């Protein structure tokens, strides 16, 4: 009887973890991201966001195949975790997009963290894919007259400004 209950508890723990993480990268998923941001905002705690997008990812997938693309996503995830501090949360939000949640971090500090991550990615060779770059967009909460959802959009908009201005950049316009 104890073994059955122990197995059931272990299975429930596994299912809970699966519901919170991206299966390919092991990073937090969108659901976990949304809950973490809401928890920080509800507590009135300041935070910054860094949206990360791998430049030319579709071309990489087309040229080297989806297995190479998956390998790249996994390796980028490791770099994101390495650039994160203990209280930060790294999330895969979809495709080749990631979001870093940085509690108690100013915009200036977040830009510095983003720049370190950008340089780490740029200087790493990813097997047969070789060198890649990433574009990053940064935002900070609280921000005058902006909701939490708008702050997420600001990070995403800044990421696309980085892409439009040549890629391989960190952009933090509010």
XYZ file of N, CA and C in Angstrom:
522
model
N 0.824 -1.204 0.000
C 0.000 0.000 0.000
C 0.862 1.258 0.000
N 1.902 1.299 0.828
C 2.766 2.470 0.881
C 3.448 2.714 -0.463
N 3.903 1.631 -1.105
C 4.548 1.776 -2.407
C 3.598 2.375 -3.426
N 2.342 1.954 -3.409
C 1.350 2.490 -4.343
C 1.113 3.970 -4.109
N 0.993 4.369 -2.851
C 0.781 5.782 -2.530
C 2.017 6.600 -2.888
N 3.187 6.047 -2.622
C 4.434 6.741 -2.966
C 4.579 6.915 -4.464
N 4.224 5.868 -5.217
C 4.284 5.954 -6.679
C 3.301 6.989 -7.206
N 2.109 7.021 -6.615
C 1.099 7.990 -7.039
C 1.575 9.417 -6.769
N 2.154 9.638 -5.589
C 2.676 10.974 -5.270
C 3.782 11.372 -6.241
N 4.666 10.426 -6.551
C 5.760 10.703 -7.489
C 5.209 11.030 -8.876
N 4.202 10.295 -9.307
C 3.581 10.537 -10.616
C 2.913 11.913 -10.646
N 2.234 12.285 -9.558
C 1.583 13.593 -9.493
C 2.624 14.712 -9.535
N 3.760 14.509 -8.862
C 4.834 15.498 -8.886
C 5.387 15.645 -10.307
N 5.563 14.509 -11.003
C 6.043 14.539 -12.388
C 5.070 15.279 -13.293
N 3.779 15.015 -13.138
C 2.767 15.680 -13.961
C 2.733 17.179 -13.692
N 2.888 17.553 -12.435
C 2.916 18.973 -12.089
C 4.116 19.659 -12.739
N 5.269 19.000 -12.691
C 6.471 19.554 -13.313
C 6.293 19.669 -14.827
N 5.694 18.651 -15.444
C 5.449 18.681 -16.891
C 4.519 19.823 -17.277
N 3.559 20.124 -16.426
C 2.607 21.203 -16.714
C 3.261 22.579 -16.595
N 4.410 22.660 -15.929
C 5.068 23.944 -15.687
C 6.275 24.199 -16.580
N 6.762 23.171 -17.266
C 8.002 23.328 -18.019
C 7.838 22.982 -19.493
N 8.721 23.558 -20.284
C 8.804 23.251 -21.702
C 9.556 21.924 -21.846
N 8.982 20.941 -22.543
C 9.614 19.622 -22.594
C 10.963 19.591 -23.321
N 11.175 20.464 -24.287
C 12.429 20.446 -25.047
C 13.586 21.058 -24.263
N 13.332 22.185 -23.619
C 14.416 22.945 -22.983
C 14.491 22.773 -21.471
N 13.400 22.338 -20.859
C 13.352 22.248 -19.405
C 13.123 23.587 -18.721
N 12.989 24.661 -19.514
C 12.700 25.979 -18.944
C 11.223 26.070 -18.582
N 10.876 27.064 -17.805
C 9.468 27.311 -17.484
C 8.706 27.592 -18.781
N 7.420 27.221 -18.794
C 6.597 27.472 -19.981
C 5.791 28.760 -19.806
N 4.949 29.058 -20.799
C 4.158 30.298 -20.781
C 3.248 30.376 -19.558
N 2.655 29.269 -19.182
C 1.745 29.250 -18.033
C 2.496 29.634 -16.759
N 3.657 29.043 -16.571
C 4.474 29.350 -15.399
C 4.953 30.793 -15.440
N 5.317 31.262 -16.638
C 5.745 32.650 -16.819
C 4.648 33.610 -16.379
N 3.440 33.389 -16.876
C 2.320 34.281 -16.554
C 2.045 34.290 -15.050
N 2.078 33.120 -14.428
C 1.830 33.034 -12.983
C 2.922 33.759 -12.192
N 4.170 33.620 -12.609
C 5.279 34.272 -11.901
C 5.187 35.790 -12.012
N 4.877 36.282 -13.201
C 4.752 37.731 -13.395
C 3.588 38.273 -12.578
N 2.474 37.560 -12.598
C 1.298 37.998 -11.842
C 1.591 38.015 -10.341
N 2.320 37.014 -9.872
C 2.672 36.947 -8.448
C 3.552 38.139 -8.051
N 4.544 38.466 -8.871
C 5.413 39.611 -8.583
C 4.619 40.913 -8.577
N 3.783 41.092 -9.588
C 3.000 42.330 -9.699
C 2.014 42.458 -8.545
N 1.344 41.354 -8.188
C 0.374 41.381 -7.087
C 1.036 41.741 -5.764
N 2.286 41.320 -5.604
C 3.029 41.630 -4.378
C 3.639 43.032 -4.431
N 3.467 43.715 -5.561
C 4.029 45.054 -5.713
C 5.539 45.065 -5.857
N 6.093 43.935 -6.250
C 7.546 43.814 -6.384
C 7.986 44.236 -7.784
N 9.001 45.061 -7.851
C 9.513 45.490 -9.157
C 10.215 44.314 -9.844
N 10.221 44.361 -11.165
C 10.918 43.342 -11.952
C 11.194 43.888 -13.340
N 12.146 43.257 -13.993
C 12.427 43.555 -15.390
C 12.223 42.290 -16.201
N 11.976 42.482 -17.486
C 11.800 41.375 -18.421
C 12.807 41.519 -19.551
N 13.340 40.394 -19.991
C 14.184 40.373 -21.184
C 13.586 39.356 -22.145
N 13.088 39.842 -23.275
C 12.602 38.966 -24.340
C 13.788 38.648 -25.246
N 13.959 37.370 -25.569
C 15.101 36.911 -26.369
C 14.571 36.149 -27.575
N 15.115 36.453 -28.745
C 14.724 35.754 -29.967
C 15.992 35.417 -30.748
N 16.132 34.160 -31.156
C 17.294 33.734 -31.934
C 17.148 34.279 -33.352
N 18.144 35.018 -33.794
C 18.108 35.612 -35.130
C 18.190 34.527 -36.210
N 17.374 34.682 -37.240
C 17.371 33.804 -38.427
C 17.119 32.336 -38.072
N 16.308 32.077 -37.061
C 16.087 30.696 -36.629
C 15.419 29.861 -37.716
N 14.469 30.412 -38.434
C 13.797 29.659 -39.504
C 14.808 29.212 -40.559
N 15.724 30.081 -40.911
C 16.766 29.734 -41.883
C 17.636 28.599 -41.352
N 17.960 28.649 -40.070
C 18.754 27.588 -39.443
C 18.004 26.264 -39.525
N 16.719 26.280 -39.177
C 15.901 25.068 -39.254
C 15.833 24.544 -40.683
N 15.626 25.445 -41.646
C 15.523 25.034 -43.052
C 16.846 24.465 -43.561
N 17.939 25.070 -43.167
C 19.250 24.661 -43.682
C 19.791 23.404 -43.006
N 19.639 23.310 -41.691
C 20.263 22.221 -40.940
C 19.274 21.171 -40.432
N 17.984 21.449 -40.523
C 16.972 20.508 -40.057
C 16.486 20.817 -38.650
N 15.337 20.244 -38.331
C 14.708 20.521 -37.035
C 15.492 19.943 -35.858
N 16.208 18.843 -36.076
C 17.028 18.302 -34.986
C 18.111 19.297 -34.580
N 18.730 19.933 -35.578
C 19.751 20.952 -35.285
C 19.108 22.162 -34.611
N 17.900 22.521 -35.056
C 17.179 23.627 -34.421
C 16.867 23.323 -32.967
N 16.420 22.091 -32.700
C 16.145 21.682 -31.318
C 17.418 21.704 -30.471
N 18.514 21.209 -31.047
C 19.814 21.233 -30.360
C 20.187 22.672 -29.998
N 20.003 23.578 -30.953
C 20.316 24.988 -30.718
C 19.457 25.561 -29.593
N 18.161 25.262 -29.603
C 17.269 25.748 -28.545
C 17.723 25.250 -27.174
N 18.123 23.983 -27.117
C 18.584 23.425 -25.844
C 19.865 24.110 -25.371
N 20.791 24.353 -26.278
C 22.058 24.993 -25.903
C 21.852 26.462 -25.519
N 20.981 27.157 -26.238
C 20.662 28.550 -25.879
C 20.023 28.583 -24.487
N 19.170 27.611 -24.197
C 18.533 27.529 -22.877
C 19.571 27.404 -21.774
N 20.606 26.626 -22.027
C 21.684 26.476 -21.045
C 22.382 27.820 -20.826
N 22.656 28.537 -21.915
C 23.297 29.855 -21.786
C 22.402 30.836 -21.032
N 21.107 30.778 -21.302
C 20.168 31.654 -20.595
C 20.205 31.352 -19.097
N 20.194 30.067 -18.754
C 20.277 29.695 -17.334
C 21.598 30.141 -16.722
N 22.686 30.029 -17.474
C 23.996 30.440 -16.959
C 24.070 31.946 -16.727
N 23.333 32.708 -17.515
C 23.368 34.167 -17.353
C 22.360 34.652 -16.312
N 21.525 33.742 -15.825
C 20.498 34.091 -14.843
C 21.049 34.014 -13.427
N 20.462 34.820 -12.565
C 20.798 34.766 -11.147
C 19.847 33.787 -10.465
N 20.098 33.479 -9.220
C 19.317 32.438 -8.541
C 17.827 32.756 -8.450
N 17.429 34.004 -8.310
C 16.012 34.333 -8.191
C 15.311 34.607 -9.510
N 16.053 34.581 -10.614
C 15.472 34.855 -11.931
C 14.733 33.626 -12.447
N 13.832 33.836 -13.385
C 13.106 32.728 -14.002
C 13.265 32.814 -15.510
N 13.808 31.755 -16.094
C 13.974 31.663 -17.544
C 12.821 30.853 -18.117
N 12.190 31.382 -19.170
C 11.014 30.751 -19.772
C 11.201 30.621 -21.279
N 10.660 29.556 -21.835
C 10.531 29.463 -23.290
C 9.086 29.800 -23.594
N 8.893 30.866 -24.353
C 7.536 31.347 -24.611
C 6.982 30.841 -25.929
N 7.809 30.212 -26.751
C 7.350 29.640 -28.005
C 8.430 29.684 -29.057
N 8.432 28.708 -29.952
C 9.384 28.695 -31.056
C 10.791 28.962 -30.578
N 11.384 30.031 -31.115
C 12.747 30.416 -30.745
C 12.756 31.598 -29.793
N 11.655 31.792 -29.074
C 11.528 32.950 -28.186
C 11.573 32.537 -26.715
N 12.266 33.365 -25.955
C 12.445 33.136 -24.528
C 12.140 34.427 -23.779
N 11.871 34.301 -22.485
C 11.673 35.473 -21.639
C 12.371 35.224 -20.309
N 13.153 36.194 -19.882
C 13.779 36.159 -18.564
C 13.024 37.110 -17.654
N 12.619 36.622 -16.489
C 11.963 37.445 -15.479
C 13.001 37.711 -14.393
N 13.267 38.992 -14.158
C 14.330 39.398 -13.240
C 13.749 40.205 -12.085
N 13.402 39.556 -10.957
C 12.850 40.289 -9.817
C 13.845 41.299 -9.259
N 13.302 42.407 -8.749
C 14.103 43.457 -8.091
C 15.296 43.887 -8.946
N 15.037 44.106 -10.212
C 16.096 44.473 -11.146
C 15.695 45.739 -11.886
N 16.569 46.726 -11.882
C 16.293 47.967 -12.606
C 16.466 47.739 -14.105
N 15.988 48.688 -14.868
C 16.137 48.613 -16.317
C 17.620 48.577 -16.700
N 18.419 49.400 -16.058
C 19.862 49.431 -16.349
C 20.515 48.085 -16.058
N 20.175 47.487 -14.917
C 20.726 46.172 -14.575
C 20.278 45.118 -15.579
N 19.015 45.179 -15.989
C 18.486 44.205 -16.947
C 19.181 44.330 -18.299
N 19.444 45.551 -18.722
C 20.169 45.756 -19.986
C 21.569 45.147 -19.885
N 22.228 45.314 -18.741
C 23.561 44.726 -18.543
C 23.502 43.200 -18.610
N 22.505 42.608 -17.971
C 22.332 41.155 -18.013
C 22.046 40.714 -19.447
N 21.180 41.444 -20.135
C 20.862 41.133 -21.527
C 22.081 41.216 -22.426
N 22.902 42.222 -22.218
C 24.118 42.381 -23.033
C 25.097 41.238 -22.781
N 25.231 40.815 -21.522
C 26.098 39.662 -21.224
C 25.588 38.416 -21.933
N 24.268 38.204 -21.890
C 23.682 37.043 -22.559
C 23.902 37.129 -24.066
N 23.676 38.298 -24.637
C 23.861 38.476 -26.082
C 25.296 38.128 -26.481
N 26.255 38.603 -25.706
C 27.661 38.314 -25.995
C 27.988 36.834 -25.832
N 27.401 36.186 -24.819
C 27.609 34.746 -24.629
C 27.117 33.978 -25.846
N 25.918 34.322 -26.321
C 25.352 33.633 -27.483
C 26.221 33.884 -28.707
N 26.583 35.139 -28.928
C 27.371 35.522 -30.102
C 28.733 34.826 -30.139
N 29.327 34.582 -28.984
C 30.680 34.023 -28.934
C 30.709 32.496 -28.846
N 29.551 31.857 -28.831
C 29.477 30.403 -28.714
C 29.271 29.775 -30.087
N 29.966 28.671 -30.331
C 29.751 27.898 -31.555
C 28.819 26.740 -31.211
N 27.779 26.580 -32.006
C 26.736 25.593 -31.724
C 26.829 24.421 -32.703
N 27.851 23.610 -32.532
C 28.006 22.421 -33.358
C 28.030 22.757 -34.835
N 27.325 21.964 -35.640
C 27.339 22.182 -37.094
C 26.604 23.447 -37.508
N 25.772 23.985 -36.630
C 25.088 25.252 -36.919
C 26.097 26.401 -36.903
N 27.113 26.296 -36.066
C 28.131 27.342 -35.976
C 27.688 28.480 -35.076
N 28.057 29.680 -35.445
C 27.751 30.874 -34.651
C 26.352 31.387 -34.977
N 25.667 31.864 -33.950
C 24.357 32.501 -34.119
C 24.334 33.770 -33.268
N 23.329 34.580 -33.502
C 23.132 35.785 -32.700
C 21.696 35.805 -32.196
N 21.436 36.716 -31.283
C 20.088 36.873 -30.743
C 19.782 38.354 -30.587
N 18.504 38.669 -30.689
C 18.008 40.021 -30.435
C 17.255 39.992 -29.117
N 17.402 41.067 -28.331
C 16.795 41.112 -27.009
C 16.070 42.428 -26.795
N 14.909 42.336 -26.147
C 14.140 43.512 -25.774
C 13.918 43.520 -24.274
N 14.070 44.686 -23.656
C 14.013 44.796 -22.199
C 12.910 45.763 -21.788
N 12.228 45.440 -20.694
C 11.254 46.362 -20.095
C 11.316 46.211 -18.581
N 10.653 47.135 -17.883
C 10.718 47.163 -16.420
C 9.344 47.508 -15.851
N 8.982 46.887 -14.708
C 7.729 47.169 -14.018
C 8.064 47.477 -12.561
N 7.449 48.411 -11.886
C 6.337 49.210 -12.414
C 6.821 50.281 -13.389
N 5.924 50.620 -14.260
C 6.174 51.655 -15.256
C 4.926 52.511 -15.315
N 5.119 53.800 -15.290
C 4.007 54.738 -15.269
C 2.959 54.403 -16.333
N 1.718 54.264 -15.899
C 0.571 54.064 -16.796
C 0.634 52.798 -17.639
N 1.402 51.789 -17.224
C 1.464 50.545 -17.988
C 1.038 49.377 -17.098
N 0.202 48.517 -17.664
C -0.192 47.295 -16.969
C 0.907 46.254 -17.148
N 0.791 45.165 -16.422
C 1.755 44.076 -16.554
C 1.753 43.547 -17.986
N 0.573 43.376 -18.568
C 0.497 42.890 -19.955
C 1.177 43.857 -20.914
N 1.033 45.140 -20.667
C 1.695 46.128 -21.526
C 3.212 46.071 -21.367
N 3.687 45.749 -20.181
C 5.131 45.630 -19.949
C 5.691 44.447 -20.736
N 4.951 43.347 -20.778
C 5.366 42.196 -21.591
C 5.441 42.620 -23.055
N 4.432 43.377 -23.494
C 4.410 43.846 -24.883
C 5.559 44.813 -25.161
N 5.911 45.657 -24.202
C 7.038 46.581 -24.382
C 8.331 45.787 -24.619
N 8.561 44.739 -23.828
C 9.759 43.906 -24.029
C 9.746 43.295 -25.426
N 8.587 42.787 -25.836
C 8.448 42.179 -27.161
C 8.637 43.215 -28.269
N 8.040 44.384 -28.098
C 8.209 45.461 -29.087
C 9.678 45.873 -29.197
N 10.358 45.967 -28.062
C 11.777 46.325 -28.074
C 12.609 45.264 -28.787
N 12.232 44.001 -28.610
C 12.913 42.922 -29.316
C 12.784 43.121 -30.828
N 11.592 43.467 -31.281
C 11.397 43.657 -32.721
C 12.094 44.908 -33.237
N 12.247 45.922 -32.406
C 13.056 47.090 -32.792
C 14.508 46.642 -32.987
N 15.004 45.787 -32.094
C 16.367 45.258 -32.233
C 16.513 44.511 -33.555
N 15.515 43.712 -33.904
C 15.561 42.963 -35.167
C 15.531 43.907 -36.366
N 14.670 44.910 -36.309
C 14.543 45.851 -37.425
C 15.794 46.697 -37.605
N 16.566 46.873 -36.547
C 17.765 47.713 -36.598
C 19.047 46.895 -36.727
N 18.956 45.746 -37.362
C 20.154 44.977 -37.675
C 20.371 43.708 -36.876
N 19.522 43.404 -35.921
C 19.629 42.195 -35.096
C 20.866 42.243 -34.192
N 20.986 41.212 -33.346
C 22.139 41.076 -32.454
C 22.332 42.324 -31.590
N 21.210 42.806 -31.025
C 21.220 44.018 -30.192
C 20.333 43.812 -28.964
N 20.556 44.656 -27.969
C 19.677 44.752 -26.804
C 19.027 46.127 -26.874
N 17.689 46.163 -26.865
C 16.950 47.429 -26.944
C 16.079 47.562 -25.701
N 16.066 48.785 -25.114
C 15.323 48.994 -23.864
C 14.485 50.258 -23.857
N 14.023 50.710 -24.999
C 13.181 51.915 -25.014
C 11.889 51.648 -24.264
N 11.419 52.620 -23.506
C 10.140 52.480 -22.810
C 9.113 53.187 -23.633
